[in-house]
Amino acid sequence: MASSSGRMTRATVLGLAVALGATLPLGATTTASAATITQTSAETTAQTTAVAAQRVRLYELVTKDGGFFYTASESEKRDAVAKHGWSTTRTPLYYLSPAPFAGGKPLYRLRWAKKASYIVTGSVSERERLVTSGAFRYEGVLGYAPGSAGAGGDVKVFRLSNDNKWRLAIESHTRKILADEPGWKLDGPLLYQFGEG
């Protein structure tokens, strides 16, 4: 009986050792995978931080047609003023990223076909619908905005419209426009901006 019990114990220990030995490489692989994931996560965070450090100011200009034009390019702003006679407003706007980043979403700029009036959207389906209508020409990505507060967005931005004019405004300025400037209506929220450059 003792020898049978001894064989059983040895068989159990041997089985346990084989089972542990079989799981060790798997455990080592899991640890390596975790290290790779951690390294990738750290690289993504570093890239996001580097992109966020390259923030550019968003400018609003009024066109000669009374429309609103948005740019995050200093040279494009200068050209709009010098070549077209457009004027920069004092509308409080903040910062975008010139490049994609984790949690960021592109903002698309479109020009109305009839006059120098521009609309900005973060929606691909709205962009496509407007272009397909023939009433708008797609001009490209204005910049990349935080899609949420968690992606670094400190300032919520809204879009307003008034008879084929569209404009962007931060929350406090949106309330002021709606209260003091007749004809403007709220289209809705349009992502976020970075509060600091």
Tab-separated table of C-alpha atoms in Angstrom, residues 17 44 56 60 72 92 99 111 124 148 160 179:
chain	number	residue	atom	x	y	z
A	17	ALA	CA	6.304	19.202	-12.797
A	44	THR	CA	2.329	55.648	-28.585
A	56	VAL	CA	-0.955	75.393	-33.813
A	60	GLU	CA	-10.982	82.924	-37.772
A	72	ALA	CA	-4.298	76.905	-38.620
A	92	PRO	CA	-11.553	83.307	-28.932
A	99	ALA	CA	-0.754	65.875	-37.335
A	111	ARG	CA	-15.874	76.178	-49.323
A	124	VAL	CA	-16.949	62.257	-42.933
A	148	SER	CA	-12.929	64.045	-26.154
A	160	LEU	CA	-23.301	77.817	-35.644
A	179	ALA	CA	-28.009	85.903	-27.232
